[in-house]
Amino acid sequence: MKEFDTIAAISTALGEGGISIIRVSGYDSLNIVNDIFISKNSSNILDMKPYTLKYGNIIDKNSNENIDEVLISFMKGPKSFTAENIVEINCHGGIYSTKRILEEVIKAGARLAEPGEFTKRAFLNGRIDLSQAEAVMDIISSKTELSMKAAVKQSEGSLSRKIGNLRNRLLEIIAHIEATVDYPEDDLEEVTSEATINNINSLLIEIDNLINSSDEGKILRNGLSTVIVGKPNVGKSSLLNALLEENRAIVTNVAGTTRDIIEEYMNISGIPIKLVDTAGIRETDDVVEKIGVEKSKNMIDSADLVILMFDYSSSLDDEDFEIINYIKNKKYVVLLNKIDLPKNIDISKLNSLNNEFIFEVSAKQLIGLENIKNAIKQLFFNSQIRNDGVVVTNIRHKEALIRARENLICALDALKNTMAIDLASIDIRNSWYALGEINGDTIAEDLIEKIFKDFCLGK
Ligand code: GDP
């Protein structure tokens, strides 16, 4: 194992809470913490038993003043998250005390960790591969149980094993080809070529399955981005409130340039539904002006799912038809709201839309809303959510799979058209290389840097 310097960061969310944890990792971690720790029974922590706790105080080394009462835990490498010696300081969960302790740790010789650096060490030290490291981050940002299940599976190495298996089989094919080329006797080339085509075809089926799982995977990881469109007063906010009341999962603030965008997540049968621009919907309550067809179109463009809402009690106009036309090729649910009032929409005029996805509802009286749930499942999870199979949730992995696939198609072409099996071996090698980017075997250093930069601090 390479020896890296010792790093430290606050690993809990910074705020007022019961406890905070400052994590220190590296060969010198025990020494560094020992330098600023006074145990209650006056023993030092250098000979501390791994996986136990020590009670005492962190002190300011200059003034010898107590900073906070803490518990120290020690995870001895390689049996730790980073595979290095990790010392964690559990202190009182105040912003000031936590930062003060981190400051002392740094003064005592640790370096402030970069975002994701602990996980990166776990990767560099060979404890986990890249796809597992990425899954650690996904576990943290999971919005629903189903998203988390997919991330946990990946962190346990389900994808790594699958990719490892595919790569081994590619290597076998390459070895086989090279052996044939080295001994160009009889009709060996022809026989090998045929066997190779069969092997590649079966690999392609498995790669395609993985690529196909990524539509669902993306939704599990990032949420299904959903817009609710419709004229003012059709009942959008009422719908939103009704849906959120029952299913609200998480609200996050995404800092924007002009104002913060509020992302709200609903949890519908484990599927994280990300509602786009819900703040905008709420604002239309007070704003007289209409949302406008152009803005609606923009919102529709950026969404995976469109919920188009009409007021059943007022007839449709040209603008409505323009939007109806516009959503035809999207995945949509059309809601005819206010069924408690007299109906004024001629449904036959909606025949350009699939009536399986048109529902009569009342957002105010909470009638028919469960149809939305069923429609979403039908639209996006036709193939049943794969709880046991491997799901590709990460776009980076999907892209690598697509490249691996393209290379194999080229290999097939070479084999079919020219019988030049040594040419095919170059494509197969490229495919092997592309798959290696998923678990990090064949990825460039700068890309690794980039991946871990997106992690959160202290992880
Ligand atoms: P938005 O402008 O599209 O967000 O519409 P709102 O949700 O603010 O609703 C406009 C008005 O329609 C409000 O007075 C709601 O109470 C009312 N409304 C919403 N849903 C229904 C419904 O199902 N039936 C009836 N009768 N009124 C509703």
GROMACS .gro file of C-alpha atoms and ligand atoms in nm:
model
  487
    1MET     CA    1   0.000   0.000   0.000
    2LYS     CA    2   0.125   0.347  -0.085
    3GLU     CA    3   0.169   0.579   0.209
    4PHE     CA    4  -0.016   0.905   0.184
    5ASP     CA    5  -0.003   1.202   0.416
    6THR     CA    6  -0.256   1.232   0.694
    7ILE     CA    7  -0.579   1.412   0.612
    8ALA     CA    8  -0.863   1.541   0.826
    9ALA     CA    9  -1.212   1.681   0.779
   10ILE     CA   10  -1.544   1.722   0.953
   11SER     CA   11  -1.743   1.421   0.839
   12THR     CA   12  -2.083   1.509   0.979
   13ALA     CA   13  -2.312   1.781   0.844
   14LEU     CA   14  -2.210   2.112   0.990
   15GLY     CA   15  -2.480   2.246   1.217
   16GLU     CA   16  -2.610   2.217   1.569
   17GLY     CA   17  -2.662   1.855   1.659
   18GLY     CA   18  -2.596   1.588   1.918
   19ILE     CA   19  -2.248   1.502   1.802
   20SER     CA   20  -2.004   1.586   1.525
   21ILE     CA   21  -1.727   1.368   1.394
   22ILE     CA   22  -1.386   1.483   1.279
   23ARG     CA   23  -1.222   1.211   1.078
   24VAL     CA   24  -0.845   1.175   1.052
   25SER     CA   25  -0.688   0.925   0.812
   26GLY     CA   26  -0.328   0.838   0.733
   27TYR     CA   27  -0.024   0.671   0.884
   28ASP     CA   28   0.026   0.950   1.135
   29SER     CA   29  -0.333   0.985   1.250
   30LEU     CA   30  -0.287   0.836   1.598
   31ASN     CA   31   0.021   1.049   1.668
   32ILE     CA   32  -0.150   1.365   1.553
   33VAL     CA   33  -0.461   1.317   1.763
   34ASN     CA   34  -0.255   1.194   2.060
   35ASP     CA   35  -0.077   1.528   2.051
   36ILE     CA   36  -0.394   1.720   2.135
   37PHE     CA   37  -0.581   1.462   2.342
   38ILE     CA   38  -0.574   1.412   2.717
   39SER     CA   39  -0.745   1.094   2.822
   40LYS     CA   40  -0.945   1.079   3.147
   41ASN     CA   41  -0.731   0.798   3.284
   42SER     CA   42  -0.408   0.964   3.172
   43SER     CA   43  -0.319   0.689   2.928
   44ASN     CA   44  -0.226   0.789   2.577
   45ILE     CA   45  -0.393   0.659   2.265
   46LEU     CA   46  -0.082   0.535   2.085
   47ASP     CA   47  -0.129   0.184   2.217
   48MET     CA   48  -0.507   0.206   2.203
   49LYS     CA   49  -0.687  -0.113   2.102
   50PRO     CA   50  -0.838  -0.081   1.754
   51TYR     CA   51  -1.217  -0.057   1.731
   52THR     CA   52  -1.256   0.073   2.085
   53LEU     CA   53  -1.329   0.415   2.228
   54LYS     CA   54  -1.128   0.642   2.456
   55TYR     CA   55  -1.282   0.917   2.661
   56GLY     CA   56  -1.108   1.247   2.727
   57ASN     CA   57  -1.056   1.606   2.618
   58ILE     CA   58  -0.917   1.780   2.314
   59ILE     CA   59  -0.696   2.063   2.421
   60ASP     CA   60  -0.555   2.376   2.266
   61LYS     CA   61  -0.186   2.290   2.250
   62ASN     CA   62  -0.068   2.646   2.296
   63SER     CA   63  -0.275   2.737   2.600
   64ASN     CA   64  -0.342   2.385   2.731
   65GLU     CA   65  -0.707   2.482   2.766
   66ASN     CA   66  -0.978   2.225   2.718
   67ILE     CA   67  -1.168   2.271   2.394
   68ASP     CA   68  -1.425   1.991   2.420
   69GLU     CA   69  -1.503   1.662   2.585
   70VAL     CA   70  -1.472   1.386   2.327
   71LEU     CA   71  -1.468   1.016   2.247
   72ILE     CA   72  -1.189   0.890   2.025
   73SER     CA   73  -1.231   0.583   1.809
   74PHE     CA   74  -0.954   0.405   1.623
   75MET     CA   75  -0.995   0.192   1.311
   76LYS     CA   76  -0.668   0.026   1.222
   77GLY     CA   77  -0.578  -0.002   0.855
   78PRO     CA   78  -0.632  -0.190   0.634
   79LYS     CA   79  -0.959  -0.270   0.811
   80SER     CA   80  -1.100   0.079   0.785
   81PHE     CA   81  -1.295   0.286   0.537
   82THR     CA   82  -0.981   0.423   0.370
   83ALA     CA   83  -0.769   0.113   0.442
   84GLU     CA   84  -0.544   0.346   0.646
   85ASN     CA   85  -0.534   0.415   1.018
   86ILE     CA   86  -0.842   0.620   1.091
   87VAL     CA   87  -0.901   0.811   1.412
   88GLU     CA   88  -1.238   0.972   1.464
   89ILE     CA   89  -1.304   1.239   1.720
   90ASN     CA   90  -1.665   1.243   1.837
   91CYS     CA   91  -1.729   1.582   1.989
   92HIS     CA   92  -2.029   1.790   2.087
   93GLY     CA   93  -2.220   1.885   1.777
   94GLY     CA   94  -2.176   2.259   1.771
   95ILE     CA   95  -2.041   2.446   1.473
   96TYR     CA   96  -1.780   2.630   1.677
   97SER     CA   97  -1.645   2.336   1.880
   98THR     CA   98  -1.626   2.115   1.573
   99LYS     CA   99  -1.433   2.371   1.372
  100ARG     CA  100  -1.202   2.446   1.665
  101ILE     CA  101  -1.110   2.079   1.698
  102LEU     CA  102  -1.045   2.046   1.326
  103GLU     CA  103  -0.820   2.350   1.353
  104GLU     CA  104  -0.617   2.184   1.629
  105VAL     CA  105  -0.589   1.863   1.429
  106ILE     CA  106  -0.452   2.061   1.136
  107LYS     CA  107  -0.212   2.250   1.360
  108ALA     CA  108  -0.091   1.916   1.497
  109GLY     CA  109   0.012   1.810   1.145
  110ALA     CA  110  -0.281   1.682   0.941
  111ARG     CA  111  -0.377   1.835   0.608
  112LEU     CA  112  -0.732   1.946   0.535
  113ALA     CA  113  -0.892   1.677   0.317
  114GLU     CA  114  -1.033   1.762  -0.023
  115PRO     CA  115  -1.393   1.671  -0.105
  116GLY     CA  116  -1.422   1.296  -0.145
  117GLU     CA  117  -1.061   1.237  -0.046
  118PHE     CA  118  -1.137   0.967   0.212
  119THR     CA  119  -1.329   0.768  -0.046
  120LYS     CA  120  -1.059   0.837  -0.302
  121ARG     CA  121  -0.805   0.684  -0.065
  122ALA     CA  122  -1.022   0.377  -0.027
  123PHE     CA  123  -1.005   0.353  -0.406
  124LEU     CA  124  -0.633   0.430  -0.439
  125ASN     CA  125  -0.554   0.184  -0.162
  126GLY     CA  126  -0.742  -0.083  -0.354
  127ARG     CA  127  -1.015  -0.143  -0.095
  128ILE     CA  128  -1.294  -0.056  -0.337
  129ASP     CA  129  -1.306   0.008  -0.709
  130LEU     CA  130  -1.427   0.323  -0.880
  131SER     CA  131  -1.788   0.216  -0.929
  132GLN     CA  132  -1.809   0.126  -0.560
  133ALA     CA  133  -1.661   0.463  -0.465
  134GLU     CA  134  -1.921   0.637  -0.677
  135ALA     CA  135  -2.192   0.431  -0.510
  136VAL     CA  136  -2.082   0.559  -0.169
  137MET     CA  137  -2.173   0.905  -0.289
  138ASP     CA  138  -2.502   0.780  -0.429
  139ILE     CA  139  -2.596   0.626  -0.095
  140ILE     CA  140  -2.551   0.964   0.066
  141SER     CA  141  -2.767   1.141  -0.190
  142SER     CA  142  -3.035   0.871  -0.218
  143LYS     CA  143  -3.384   1.011  -0.212
  144THR     CA  144  -3.587   0.696  -0.158
  145GLU     CA  145  -3.543   0.343  -0.032
  146LEU     CA  146  -3.531   0.203  -0.383
  147SER     CA  147  -3.259   0.448  -0.489
  148MET     CA  148  -3.064   0.353  -0.183
  149LYS     CA  149  -3.100  -0.018  -0.248
  150ALA     CA  150  -2.951   0.027  -0.595
  151ALA     CA  151  -2.663   0.232  -0.453
  152VAL     CA  152  -2.592  -0.011  -0.170
  153LYS     CA  153  -2.582  -0.303  -0.411
  154GLN     CA  154  -2.336  -0.116  -0.627
  155SER     CA  155  -2.123  -0.024  -0.327
  156GLU     CA  156  -2.108  -0.391  -0.237
  157GLY     CA  157  -1.958  -0.458  -0.577
  158SER     CA  158  -2.248  -0.596  -0.782
  159LEU     CA  159  -2.159  -0.388  -1.085
  160SER     CA  160  -1.785  -0.441  -1.035
  161ARG     CA  161  -1.829  -0.817  -1.042
  162LYS     CA  162  -2.042  -0.803  -1.353
  163ILE     CA  163  -1.794  -0.579  -1.534
  164GLY     CA  164  -1.502  -0.792  -1.413
  165ASN     CA  165  -1.670  -1.099  -1.557
  166LEU     CA  166  -1.730  -0.933  -1.895
  167ARG     CA  167  -1.371  -0.814  -1.910
  168ASN     CA  168  -1.232  -1.156  -1.829
  169ARG     CA  169  -1.431  -1.307  -2.107
  170LEU     CA  170  -1.302  -1.042  -2.348
  171LEU     CA  171  -0.947  -1.126  -2.244
  172GLU     CA  172  -1.010  -1.492  -2.312
  173ILE     CA  173  -1.133  -1.409  -2.660
  174ILE     CA  174  -0.824  -1.196  -2.725
  175ALA     CA  175  -0.595  -1.473  -2.599
  176HIS     CA  176  -0.770  -1.720  -2.821
  177ILE     CA  177  -0.731  -1.498  -3.126
  178GLU     CA  178  -0.365  -1.435  -3.056
  179ALA     CA  179  -0.298  -1.804  -3.021
  180THR     CA  180  -0.460  -1.862  -3.356
  181VAL     CA  181  -0.265  -1.588  -3.527
  182ASP     CA  182   0.058  -1.724  -3.384
  183TYR     CA  183  -0.007  -2.066  -3.531
  184PRO     CA  184  -0.175  -2.002  -3.863
  185GLU     CA  185  -0.227  -2.362  -3.953
  186ASP     CA  186  -0.506  -2.522  -4.147
  187ASP     CA  187  -0.846  -2.368  -4.104
  188LEU     CA  188  -0.794  -2.261  -3.750
  189GLU     CA  189  -0.867  -1.898  -3.830
  190GLU     CA  190  -1.208  -1.979  -3.963
  191VAL     CA  191  -1.301  -2.189  -3.667
  192THR     CA  192  -1.180  -1.925  -3.424
  193SER     CA  193  -1.360  -1.654  -3.612
  194GLU     CA  194  -1.691  -1.834  -3.583
  195ALA     CA  195  -1.648  -1.907  -3.215
  196THR     CA  196  -1.545  -1.548  -3.157
  197ILE     CA  197  -1.856  -1.416  -3.329
  198ASN     CA  198  -2.072  -1.631  -3.102
  199ASN     CA  199  -1.888  -1.523  -2.790
  200ILE     CA  200  -1.911  -1.157  -2.884
  201ASN     CA  201  -2.281  -1.188  -2.954
  202SER     CA  202  -2.350  -1.328  -2.613
  203LEU     CA  203  -2.142  -1.055  -2.451
  204LEU     CA  204  -2.337  -0.797  -2.650
  205ILE     CA  205  -2.665  -0.926  -2.509
  206GLU     CA  206  -2.538  -0.877  -2.155
  207ILE     CA  207  -2.398  -0.533  -2.232
  208ASP     CA  208  -2.728  -0.432  -2.391
  209ASN     CA  209  -2.915  -0.545  -2.081
  210LEU     CA  210  -2.695  -0.323  -1.870
  211ILE     CA  211  -2.741  -0.027  -2.103
  212ASN     CA  212  -3.117  -0.081  -2.103
  213SER     CA  213  -3.127  -0.085  -1.725
  214SER     CA  214  -2.983   0.265  -1.720
  215ASP     CA  215  -3.311   0.442  -1.801
  216GLU     CA  216  -3.451   0.313  -1.476
  217GLY     CA  217  -3.116   0.352  -1.309
  218LYS     CA  218  -3.096   0.719  -1.396
  219ILE     CA  219  -3.438   0.777  -1.245
  220LEU     CA  220  -3.342   0.593  -0.927
  221ARG     CA  221  -3.028   0.799  -0.893
  222ASN     CA  222  -3.137   1.144  -1.008
  223GLY     CA  223  -3.512   1.128  -0.974
  224LEU     CA  224  -3.773   1.144  -1.246
  225SER     CA  225  -3.782   1.504  -1.348
  226THR     CA  226  -4.145   1.606  -1.368
  227VAL     CA  227  -4.323   1.927  -1.462
  228ILE     CA  228  -4.681   2.018  -1.398
  229VAL     CA  229  -4.807   2.244  -1.676
  230GLY     CA  230  -5.141   2.409  -1.727
  231LYS     CA  231  -5.306   2.750  -1.733
  232PRO     CA  232  -5.341   2.954  -1.418
  233ASN     CA  233  -5.620   2.835  -1.191
  234VAL     CA  234  -5.656   2.490  -1.339
  235GLY     CA  235  -5.544   2.351  -1.004
  236LYS     CA  236  -5.169   2.292  -1.031
  237SER     CA  237  -5.082   2.412  -0.681
  238SER     CA  238  -5.370   2.217  -0.536
  239LEU     CA  239  -5.239   1.905  -0.705
  240LEU     CA  240  -4.887   1.973  -0.592
  241ASN     CA  241  -4.993   2.022  -0.234
  242ALA     CA  242  -5.206   1.710  -0.241
  243LEU     CA  243  -4.921   1.502  -0.383
  244LEU     CA  244  -4.658   1.645  -0.153
  245GLU     CA  245  -4.869   1.608   0.156
  246GLU     CA  246  -4.879   1.236   0.108
  247ASN     CA  247  -4.548   1.167  -0.059
  248ARG     CA  248  -4.298   1.437   0.023
  249ALA     CA  249  -3.952   1.292   0.040
  250ILE     CA  250  -3.695   1.565   0.050
  251VAL     CA  251  -3.656   1.933  -0.031
  252THR     CA  252  -3.317   2.058  -0.137
  253ASN     CA  253  -3.198   2.403  -0.219
  254VAL     CA  254  -2.993   2.432  -0.534
  255ALA     CA  255  -2.809   2.760  -0.539
  256GLY     CA  256  -2.882   2.946  -0.860
  257THR     CA  257  -2.744   3.261  -1.013
  258THR     CA  258  -3.056   3.474  -0.979
  259ARG     CA  259  -3.240   3.284  -0.711
  260ASP     CA  260  -3.225   2.946  -0.543
  261ILE     CA  261  -3.418   2.674  -0.719
  262ILE     CA  262  -3.618   2.458  -0.489
  263GLU     CA  263  -3.609   2.094  -0.582
  264GLU     CA  264  -3.884   1.896  -0.421
  265TYR     CA  265  -3.887   1.521  -0.429
  266MET     CA  266  -4.186   1.298  -0.396
  267ASN     CA  267  -4.158   0.933  -0.318
  268ILE     CA  268  -4.403   0.736  -0.528
  269SER     CA  269  -4.367   0.364  -0.460
  270GLY     CA  270  -3.996   0.412  -0.407
  271ILE     CA  271  -3.946   0.610  -0.728
  272PRO     CA  272  -3.801   0.954  -0.656
  273ILE     CA  273  -4.003   1.209  -0.848
  274LYS     CA  274  -3.828   1.542  -0.882
  275LEU     CA  275  -4.074   1.826  -0.927
  276VAL     CA  276  -3.925   2.097  -1.140
  277ASP     CA  277  -3.985   2.465  -1.069
  278THR     CA  278  -4.255   2.411  -0.814
  279ALA     CA  279  -4.176   2.754  -0.678
  280GLY     CA  280  -4.282   2.891  -1.016
  281ILE     CA  281  -4.614   2.711  -0.990
  282ARG     CA  282  -4.682   2.854  -0.649
  283GLU     CA  283  -4.597   3.203  -0.764
  284THR     CA  284  -4.868   3.196  -1.028
  285ASP     CA  285  -5.114   3.210  -0.741
  286ASP     CA  286  -5.033   3.575  -0.694
  287VAL     CA  287  -4.925   3.666  -1.042
  288VAL     CA  288  -5.200   3.765  -1.281
  289GLU     CA  289  -5.002   3.708  -1.595
  290LYS     CA  290  -5.024   3.374  -1.766
  291ILE     CA  291  -4.740   3.125  -1.764
  292GLY     CA  292  -4.735   3.145  -2.142
  293VAL     CA  293  -4.700   2.880  -2.406
  294GLU     CA  294  -4.327   2.939  -2.458
  295LYS     CA  295  -4.237   2.892  -2.094
  296SER     CA  296  -4.450   2.580  -2.078
  297LYS     CA  297  -4.270   2.441  -2.380
  298ASN     CA  298  -3.933   2.506  -2.222
  299MET     CA  299  -4.037   2.330  -1.908
  300ILE     CA  300  -4.172   2.038  -2.110
  301ASP     CA  301  -3.845   2.006  -2.301
  302SER     CA  302  -3.643   1.964  -1.986
  303ALA     CA  303  -3.866   1.705  -1.819
  304ASP     CA  304  -3.886   1.327  -1.830
  305LEU     CA  305  -4.254   1.336  -1.742
  306VAL     CA  306  -4.515   1.600  -1.815
  307ILE     CA  307  -4.829   1.628  -1.605
  308LEU     CA  308  -5.062   1.841  -1.814
  309MET     CA  309  -5.360   1.974  -1.630
  310PHE     CA  310  -5.687   2.121  -1.757
  311ASP     CA  311  -5.987   2.264  -1.580
  312TYR     CA  312  -6.265   2.026  -1.683
  313SER     CA  313  -6.519   2.301  -1.634
  314SER     CA  314  -6.376   2.536  -1.898
  315SER     CA  315  -6.337   2.460  -2.265
  316LEU     CA  316  -6.004   2.428  -2.442
  317ASP     CA  317  -5.858   2.705  -2.654
  318ASP     CA  318  -5.588   2.727  -2.921
  319GLU     CA  319  -5.307   2.756  -2.669
  320ASP     CA  320  -5.422   2.438  -2.497
  321PHE     CA  321  -5.418   2.255  -2.828
  322GLU     CA  322  -5.072   2.387  -2.901
  323ILE     CA  323  -4.948   2.232  -2.578
  324ILE     CA  324  -5.141   1.910  -2.643
  325ASN     CA  325  -4.966   1.888  -2.975
  326TYR     CA  326  -4.635   1.958  -2.815
  327ILE     CA  327  -4.645   1.679  -2.558
  328LYS     CA  328  -4.747   1.405  -2.799
  329ASN     CA  329  -4.399   1.260  -2.818
  330LYS     CA  330  -4.320   1.297  -2.451
  331LYS     CA  331  -4.423   1.075  -2.166
  332TYR     CA  332  -4.726   1.243  -2.019
  333VAL     CA  333  -5.021   1.219  -1.787
  334VAL     CA  334  -5.318   1.443  -1.870
  335LEU     CA  335  -5.544   1.539  -1.584
  336LEU     CA  336  -5.893   1.678  -1.629
  337ASN     CA  337  -5.934   1.850  -1.298
  338LYS     CA  338  -6.239   1.970  -1.108
  339ILE     CA  339  -6.466   1.677  -1.191
  340ASP     CA  340  -6.696   1.804  -0.917
  341LEU     CA  341  -6.795   2.093  -1.146
  342PRO     CA  342  -6.997   2.079  -1.470
  343LYS     CA  343  -6.783   1.942  -1.753
  344ASN     CA  344  -6.697   2.163  -2.047
  345ILE     CA  345  -6.427   1.976  -2.231
  346ASP     CA  346  -6.516   1.761  -2.527
  347ILE     CA  347  -6.293   1.457  -2.471
  348SER     CA  348  -6.311   1.356  -2.836
  349LYS     CA  349  -6.093   1.658  -2.908
  350LEU     CA  350  -5.813   1.492  -2.712
  351ASN     CA  351  -5.798   1.193  -2.941
  352SER     CA  352  -5.445   1.274  -3.054
  353LEU     CA  353  -5.336   1.169  -2.705
  354ASN     CA  354  -5.328   0.819  -2.563
  355ASN     CA  355  -5.644   0.798  -2.352
  356GLU     CA  356  -5.480   0.541  -2.126
  357PHE     CA  357  -5.304   0.839  -1.974
  358ILE     CA  358  -5.595   1.080  -1.949
  359PHE     CA  359  -5.759   1.087  -1.608
  360GLU     CA  360  -6.052   1.269  -1.451
  361VAL     CA  361  -5.953   1.398  -1.111
  362SER     CA  362  -6.025   1.646  -0.841
  363ALA     CA  363  -5.715   1.793  -0.684
  364LYS     CA  364  -5.924   1.966  -0.422
  365GLN     CA  365  -6.132   1.666  -0.323
  366LEU     CA  366  -5.844   1.423  -0.371
  367ILE     CA  367  -6.023   1.208  -0.627
  368GLY     CA  368  -5.841   0.999  -0.886
  369LEU     CA  369  -5.489   1.100  -0.786
  370GLU     CA  370  -5.373   0.740  -0.740
  371ASN     CA  371  -5.400   0.707  -1.119
  372ILE     CA  372  -5.093   0.927  -1.148
  373LYS     CA  373  -4.894   0.680  -0.944
  374ASN     CA  374  -4.997   0.386  -1.160
  375ALA     CA  375  -4.935   0.577  -1.480
  376ILE     CA  376  -4.583   0.666  -1.375
  377LYS     CA  377  -4.504   0.305  -1.300
  378GLN     CA  378  -4.647   0.200  -1.633
  379LEU     CA  379  -4.460   0.468  -1.827
  380PHE     CA  380  -4.118   0.424  -1.674
  381PHE     CA  381  -4.093   0.087  -1.508
  382ASN     CA  382  -4.251  -0.143  -1.758
  383SER     CA  383  -3.988  -0.405  -1.709
  384GLN     CA  384  -4.041  -0.417  -1.333
  385ILE     CA  385  -3.785  -0.250  -1.119
  386ARG     CA  386  -3.491  -0.483  -1.102
  387ASN     CA  387  -3.441  -0.536  -0.735
  388ASP     CA  388  -3.211  -0.828  -0.779
  389GLY     CA  389  -3.038  -0.760  -1.109
  390VAL     CA  390  -2.764  -0.507  -1.161
  391VAL     CA  391  -2.893  -0.161  -1.250
  392VAL     CA  392  -2.665   0.094  -1.412
  393THR     CA  393  -2.746   0.423  -1.242
  394ASN     CA  394  -2.452   0.634  -1.347
  395ILE     CA  395  -2.431   0.813  -1.683
  396ARG     CA  396  -2.053   0.771  -1.686
  397HIS     CA  397  -2.094   0.396  -1.665
  398LYS     CA  398  -2.359   0.400  -1.934
  399GLU     CA  399  -2.132   0.590  -2.172
  400ALA     CA  400  -1.848   0.346  -2.114
  401LEU     CA  401  -2.085   0.056  -2.184
  402ILE     CA  402  -2.195   0.220  -2.508
  403ARG     CA  403  -1.832   0.258  -2.616
  404ALA     CA  404  -1.763  -0.103  -2.524
  405ARG     CA  405  -2.063  -0.204  -2.731
  406GLU     CA  406  -1.955   0.001  -3.034
  407ASN     CA  407  -1.613  -0.158  -3.028
  408LEU     CA  408  -1.762  -0.504  -3.023
  409ILE     CA  409  -1.985  -0.418  -3.318
  410CYS     CA  410  -1.673  -0.309  -3.508
  411ALA     CA  411  -1.506  -0.637  -3.410
  412LEU     CA  412  -1.802  -0.829  -3.548
  413ASP     CA  413  -1.777  -0.635  -3.873
  414ALA     CA  414  -1.409  -0.713  -3.903
  415LEU     CA  415  -1.474  -1.081  -3.839
  416LYS     CA  416  -1.765  -1.106  -4.080
  417ASN     CA  417  -1.624  -0.905  -4.364
  418THR     CA  418  -1.255  -0.967  -4.377
  419MET     CA  419  -1.193  -1.276  -4.171
  420ALA     CA  420  -0.903  -1.080  -4.040
  421ILE     CA  421  -0.935  -1.192  -3.686
  422ASP     CA  422  -0.627  -1.009  -3.565
  423LEU     CA  423  -0.792  -0.681  -3.666
  424ALA     CA  424  -1.092  -0.772  -3.457
  425SER     CA  425  -0.869  -0.824  -3.156
  426ILE     CA  426  -0.784  -0.453  -3.155
  427ASP     CA  427  -1.153  -0.364  -3.127
  428ILE     CA  428  -1.205  -0.623  -2.858
  429ARG     CA  429  -0.916  -0.480  -2.663
  430ASN     CA  430  -1.072  -0.133  -2.692
  431SER     CA  431  -1.395  -0.274  -2.560
  432TRP     CA  432  -1.208  -0.428  -2.266
  433TYR     CA  433  -1.049  -0.091  -2.207
  434ALA     CA  434  -1.382   0.094  -2.214
  435LEU     CA  435  -1.531  -0.141  -1.955
  436GLY     CA  436  -1.226  -0.086  -1.737
  437GLU     CA  437  -1.319   0.278  -1.704
  438ILE     CA  438  -1.623   0.173  -1.504
  439ASN     CA  439  -1.431   0.008  -1.224
  440GLY     CA  440  -1.136   0.242  -1.264
  441ASP     CA  441  -0.882  -0.007  -1.398
  442THR     CA  442  -0.815   0.182  -1.717
  443ILE     CA  443  -0.918   0.536  -1.639
  444ALA     CA  444  -0.701   0.843  -1.678
  445GLU     CA  445  -0.580   1.015  -1.364
  446ASP     CA  446  -0.742   1.351  -1.443
  447LEU     CA  447  -1.079   1.183  -1.481
  448ILE     CA  448  -1.043   1.025  -1.141
  449GLU     CA  449  -0.967   1.366  -0.997
  450LYS     CA  450  -1.279   1.502  -1.160
  451ILE     CA  451  -1.502   1.226  -1.027
  452PHE     CA  452  -1.396   1.273  -0.667
  453LYS     CA  453  -1.417   1.652  -0.687
  454ASP     CA  454  -1.797   1.619  -0.698
  455PHE     CA  455  -1.805   1.435  -0.366
  456CYS     CA  456  -1.894   1.607  -0.046
  457LEU     CA  457  -1.644   1.727   0.206
  458GLY     CA  458  -1.553   1.481   0.476
  459LYS     CA  459  -1.650   1.172   0.278
  460GDP     P1  460  -5.308   2.691  -1.024
  460GDP     O1  461  -5.311   2.835  -1.057
  460GDP     O2  462  -5.311   2.609  -1.149
  460GDP     O3  463  -5.196   2.653  -0.935
  460GDP     O4  464  -5.446   2.657  -0.952
  460GDP     P2  465  -5.479   2.644  -0.797
  460GDP     O5  466  -5.435   2.514  -0.743
  460GDP     O6  467  -5.434   2.766  -0.729
  460GDP     O7  468  -5.635   2.637  -0.803
  460GDP     C1  469  -5.717   2.743  -0.853
  460GDP     C2  470  -5.852   2.736  -0.790
  460GDP     O8  471  -5.918   2.616  -0.829
  460GDP     C3  472  -5.844   2.734  -0.638
  460GDP     O9  473  -5.949   2.815  -0.589
  460GDP     C4  474  -5.868   2.588  -0.605
  460GDP    O10  475  -5.929   2.571  -0.478
  460GDP     C5  476  -5.960   2.545  -0.715
  460GDP     N1  477  -5.956   2.402  -0.740
  460GDP     C6  478  -5.846   2.323  -0.754
  460GDP     N2  479  -5.883   2.194  -0.774
  460GDP     C7  480  -6.019   2.192  -0.773
  460GDP     C8  481  -6.117   2.088  -0.789
  460GDP    O11  482  -6.084   1.970  -0.807
  460GDP     N3  483  -6.245   2.127  -0.784
  460GDP     C9  484  -6.284   2.255  -0.762
  460GDP     N4  485  -6.415   2.282  -0.759
  460GDP     N5  486  -6.195   2.353  -0.748
  460GDP    C10  487  -6.064   2.324  -0.751
   0.00000   0.00000   0.00000
